[in-house]
Structure formats: structure tokens, C-alpha cells
Coordinates of C-alpha atoms in Angstrom, one line a residue:
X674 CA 141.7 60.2 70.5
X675 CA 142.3 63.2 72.8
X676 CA 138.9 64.0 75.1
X677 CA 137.8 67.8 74.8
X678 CA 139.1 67.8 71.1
X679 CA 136.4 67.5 68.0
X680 CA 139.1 66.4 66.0
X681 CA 140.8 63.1 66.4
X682 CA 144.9 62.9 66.2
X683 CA 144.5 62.4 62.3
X684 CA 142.4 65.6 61.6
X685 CA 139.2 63.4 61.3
X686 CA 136.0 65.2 62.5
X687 CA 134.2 63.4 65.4
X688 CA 130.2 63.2 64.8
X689 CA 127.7 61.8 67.1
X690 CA 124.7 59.5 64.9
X691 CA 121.8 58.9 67.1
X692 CA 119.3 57.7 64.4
X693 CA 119.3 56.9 60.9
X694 CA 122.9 56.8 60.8
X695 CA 123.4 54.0 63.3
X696 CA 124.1 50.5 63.1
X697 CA 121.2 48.4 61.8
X698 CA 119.3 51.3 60.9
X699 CA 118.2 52.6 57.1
X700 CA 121.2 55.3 56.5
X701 CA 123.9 53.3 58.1
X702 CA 124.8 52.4 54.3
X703 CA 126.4 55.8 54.0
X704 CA 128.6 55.4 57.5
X705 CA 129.6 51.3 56.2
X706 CA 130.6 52.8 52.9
X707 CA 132.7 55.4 54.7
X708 CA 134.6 53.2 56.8
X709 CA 135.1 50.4 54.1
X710 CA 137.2 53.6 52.2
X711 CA 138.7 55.1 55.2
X712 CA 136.5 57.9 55.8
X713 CA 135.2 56.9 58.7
X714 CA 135.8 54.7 61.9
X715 CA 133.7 53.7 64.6
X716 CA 135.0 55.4 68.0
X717 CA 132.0 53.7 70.1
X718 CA 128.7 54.1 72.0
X719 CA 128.5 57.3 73.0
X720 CA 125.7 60.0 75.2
X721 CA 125.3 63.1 75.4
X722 CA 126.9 64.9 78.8
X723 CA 123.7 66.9 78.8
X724 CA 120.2 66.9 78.4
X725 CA 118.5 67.1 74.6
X726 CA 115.7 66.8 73.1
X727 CA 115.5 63.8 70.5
X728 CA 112.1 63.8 68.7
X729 CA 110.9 62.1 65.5
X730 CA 109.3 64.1 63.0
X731 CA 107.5 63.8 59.8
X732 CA 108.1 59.8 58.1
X733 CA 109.1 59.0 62.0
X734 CA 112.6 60.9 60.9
X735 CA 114.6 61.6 64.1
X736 CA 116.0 65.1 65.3
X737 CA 118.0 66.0 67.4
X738 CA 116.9 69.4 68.8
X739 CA 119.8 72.3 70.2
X740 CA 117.5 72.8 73.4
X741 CA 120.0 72.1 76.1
X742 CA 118.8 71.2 79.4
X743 CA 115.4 69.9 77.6
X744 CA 114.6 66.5 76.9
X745 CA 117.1 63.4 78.1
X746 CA 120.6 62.5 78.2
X747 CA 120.6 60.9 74.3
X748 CA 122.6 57.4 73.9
X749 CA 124.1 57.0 70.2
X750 CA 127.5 56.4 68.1
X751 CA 130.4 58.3 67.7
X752 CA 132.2 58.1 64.4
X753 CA 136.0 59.7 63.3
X754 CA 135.0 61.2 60.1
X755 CA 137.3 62.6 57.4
X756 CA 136.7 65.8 55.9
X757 CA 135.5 64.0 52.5
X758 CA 132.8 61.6 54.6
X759 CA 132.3 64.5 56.1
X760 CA 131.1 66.2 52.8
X761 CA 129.0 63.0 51.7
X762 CA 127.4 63.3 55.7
X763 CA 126.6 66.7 55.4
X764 CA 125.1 66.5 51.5
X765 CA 122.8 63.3 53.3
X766 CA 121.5 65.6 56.2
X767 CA 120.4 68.7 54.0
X768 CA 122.9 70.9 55.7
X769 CA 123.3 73.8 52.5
X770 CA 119.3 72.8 52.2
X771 CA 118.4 73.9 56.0
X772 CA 117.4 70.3 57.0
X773 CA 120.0 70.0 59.7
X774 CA 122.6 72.0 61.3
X775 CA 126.3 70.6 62.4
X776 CA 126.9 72.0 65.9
X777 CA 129.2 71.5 68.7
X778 CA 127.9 68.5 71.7
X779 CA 129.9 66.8 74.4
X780 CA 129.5 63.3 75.2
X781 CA 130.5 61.1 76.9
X782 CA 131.2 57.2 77.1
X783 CA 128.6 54.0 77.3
X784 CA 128.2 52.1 78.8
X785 CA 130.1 53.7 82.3
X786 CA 132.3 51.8 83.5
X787 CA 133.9 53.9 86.3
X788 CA 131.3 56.3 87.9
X789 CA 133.3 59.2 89.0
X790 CA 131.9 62.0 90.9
X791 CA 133.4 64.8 89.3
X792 CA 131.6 68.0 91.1
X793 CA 131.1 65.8 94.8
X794 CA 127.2 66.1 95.0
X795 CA 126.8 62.6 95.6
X796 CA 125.9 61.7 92.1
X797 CA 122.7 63.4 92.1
X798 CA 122.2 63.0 88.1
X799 CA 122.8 66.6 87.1
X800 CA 123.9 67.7 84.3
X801 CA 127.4 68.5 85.7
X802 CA 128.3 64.9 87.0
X803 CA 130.0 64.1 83.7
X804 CA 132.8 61.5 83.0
X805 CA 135.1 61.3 80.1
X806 CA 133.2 64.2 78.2
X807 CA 134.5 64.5 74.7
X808 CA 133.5 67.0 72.2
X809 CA 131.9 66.2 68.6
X810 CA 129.4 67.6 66.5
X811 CA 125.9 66.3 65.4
X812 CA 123.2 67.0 63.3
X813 CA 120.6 69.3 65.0
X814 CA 117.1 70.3 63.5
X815 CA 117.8 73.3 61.6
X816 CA 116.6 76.3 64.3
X817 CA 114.3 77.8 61.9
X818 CA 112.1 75.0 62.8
X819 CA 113.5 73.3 65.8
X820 CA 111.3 74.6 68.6
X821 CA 108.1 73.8 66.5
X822 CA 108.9 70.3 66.6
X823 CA 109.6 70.2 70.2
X824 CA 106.4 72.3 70.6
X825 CA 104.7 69.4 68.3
X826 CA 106.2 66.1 70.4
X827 CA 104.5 67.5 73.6
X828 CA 107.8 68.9 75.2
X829 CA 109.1 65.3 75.1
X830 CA 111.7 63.6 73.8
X831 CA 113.5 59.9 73.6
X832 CA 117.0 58.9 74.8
X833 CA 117.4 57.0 72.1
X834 CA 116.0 56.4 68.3
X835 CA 115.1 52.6 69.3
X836 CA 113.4 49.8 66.6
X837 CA 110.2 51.2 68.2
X838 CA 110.5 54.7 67.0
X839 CA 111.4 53.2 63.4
X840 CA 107.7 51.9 63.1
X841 CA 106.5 54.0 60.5
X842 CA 109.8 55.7 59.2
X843 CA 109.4 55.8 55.5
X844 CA 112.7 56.0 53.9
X845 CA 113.6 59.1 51.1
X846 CA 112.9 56.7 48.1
X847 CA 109.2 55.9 49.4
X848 CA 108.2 59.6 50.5
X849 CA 106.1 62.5 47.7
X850 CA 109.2 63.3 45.5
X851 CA 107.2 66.5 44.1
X852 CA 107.5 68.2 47.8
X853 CA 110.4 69.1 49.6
X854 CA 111.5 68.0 53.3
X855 CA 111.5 71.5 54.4
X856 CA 107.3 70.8 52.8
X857 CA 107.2 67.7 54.3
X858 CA 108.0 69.2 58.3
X859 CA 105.8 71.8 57.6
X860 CA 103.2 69.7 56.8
X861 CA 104.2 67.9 60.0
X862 CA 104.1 70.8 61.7
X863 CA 100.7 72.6 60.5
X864 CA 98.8 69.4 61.1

């Protein structure tokens, strides 16, 4: 894989999972069905270079919110996707429904290894001491509705969807089938 590209050498997409998608968590199915047909491999653990918000909305659902600088540095798993996964991904997260939106992120490795200190600060922490950064996409919370939830979780977000945040997640099957999920966060939202 070439760092700074969003495409690996074979013309897969690279996309960041930090919830749902992840090993050992309820969507992962999908990502395990992609790789056992070659529509997906595992690159590795993975962070995002730069601050995000990551906030769990209604059913304890996790987004991922384009608010850069807010929020934390977000640990997750970076995946080589082919353009078919790629469909199946997109058609999960609601993309032509408005339920997320795949945009550019840069990441970098975890765990670090090698701390290098690229701008010579000292490694204060900012967001420009990066390492290795390598550009993906990820699933964001669609923006009509992204700065409500980050309104709605106090300003605060996670830096990483843990076993902890799953208590409570109620999984598509289990949720009111008679309402949409763009119903569903705005009953999260209103409340």
C-alpha cells in the first residue's frame, strides 16, 4: 500500500471502520463476508491523524462526525475494499438514504511503533505531529444532521466505539421497522 493514496496498488478503496464494522462487533458479518470473497482485506489498526468527533446516537449507533479539530484522535480498522464491497458497504450505511456520508480522512498507524517528530515541537500532541499518515475514507454522519448530534452528546466524543458504548445498541432487526433511521435520529435528537 502506498501512504497518501486512498486506493491501494490493486484499485481497492481504503475505508476506516471505527464501530459496527469492526472485529467482534454486530456488522462485522458484512466486512468477514467481504474478505472470505476477496472484496476486502484487513490493512490494520488504524487512528485518525486529527481530531473527530465519535458519538453514539440513537440504539447507541456510532458516528463519526466531519468536525475536524473537535472531539479526539479516533482508534479503529482500516480495510482495502473493492469497488463491489464497496457497493454492499455503502448500501449497509444508508449512503443514497442520507444516513452516512463517505468522505476523505487520514490516518495513521497503531499502535506507534517509531514516534517521529515530524514538525520539531517536541511532540507536544498537536494535530500536526503525524506519522505514517495514509489517506482513506469513512462513514461520517450525514451533515444535514451531524452538528445536532454533536450538539446532543454535550460537545463530547469517544476515541473509540469500546464494548462499553455497545451497552444498549439495538441491532436493525430489533429496532420500529414502521419508522425510518432518518425518524429514529430525529427522535434522538428532539428528545
Amino acid at each position: 500500500m502506498v501512504a497518501g493514496d486512498r486506493e491501494d496498488e490493486r484499485g481497492a478503496n481504503l475505508i476506516f471502520t471505527y464501530g459496527t464494522l469492526k472485529r467482534g462487533f454486530s456488522n462485522h458479518a458484512l466486512m468477514q463476508e467481504l474478505m472470505r470473497t476477496g472484496d476486502a482485506a484487513l490493512v490494520g489498526t488504524y487512528r485518525t491523524a486529527g481530531k473527530f468527533p465519535l458519538v453514539c446516537g440513537p440504539y447507541r449507533v456510532p458516528f463519526l462526525l466531519n468536525l475536524p479539530g473537535c472531539g479526539q484522535r479516533v482508534r479503529g480498522e482500516l480495510y482495502a475494499v473493492s469497488f463491489k464491497g464497496l457497493a454492499r458497504m455503502d448500501e449497509l450505511e444508508g449512503t443514497a438514504r442520507g444516513h452516512y456520508e463517505r468522505l476523505p480522512i487520514q490516518l495513521e498507524p497503531q499502535p506507534h511503533d517509531i514516534q517521529v517528530d515530524v514538525d520539531g515541537d517536541g511532540g507536544d500532541g498537536c494535530d500536526d505531529d503525524f506519522v505514517n499518515v495514509t489517506r482513506a475514507e469513512a462513514y461520517y454522519a450525514h451533515s444535514s444532521y451531524a452538528m445536532e448530534l454533536w450538539r446532543k452528546n454535550g460537545k463530547k466524543g469517544l476515541s473509540a466505539y469500546t464494548e462499553r458504548e455497545t451497552r444498549g445498541y439495538v441491532k436493525r432487526k430489533d429496532r420500529p421497522q414502521h419508522l425510518s433511521f432518518l425518524d429514529h435520529i430525529r427522535l434522538f435528537l428532539s428528545d
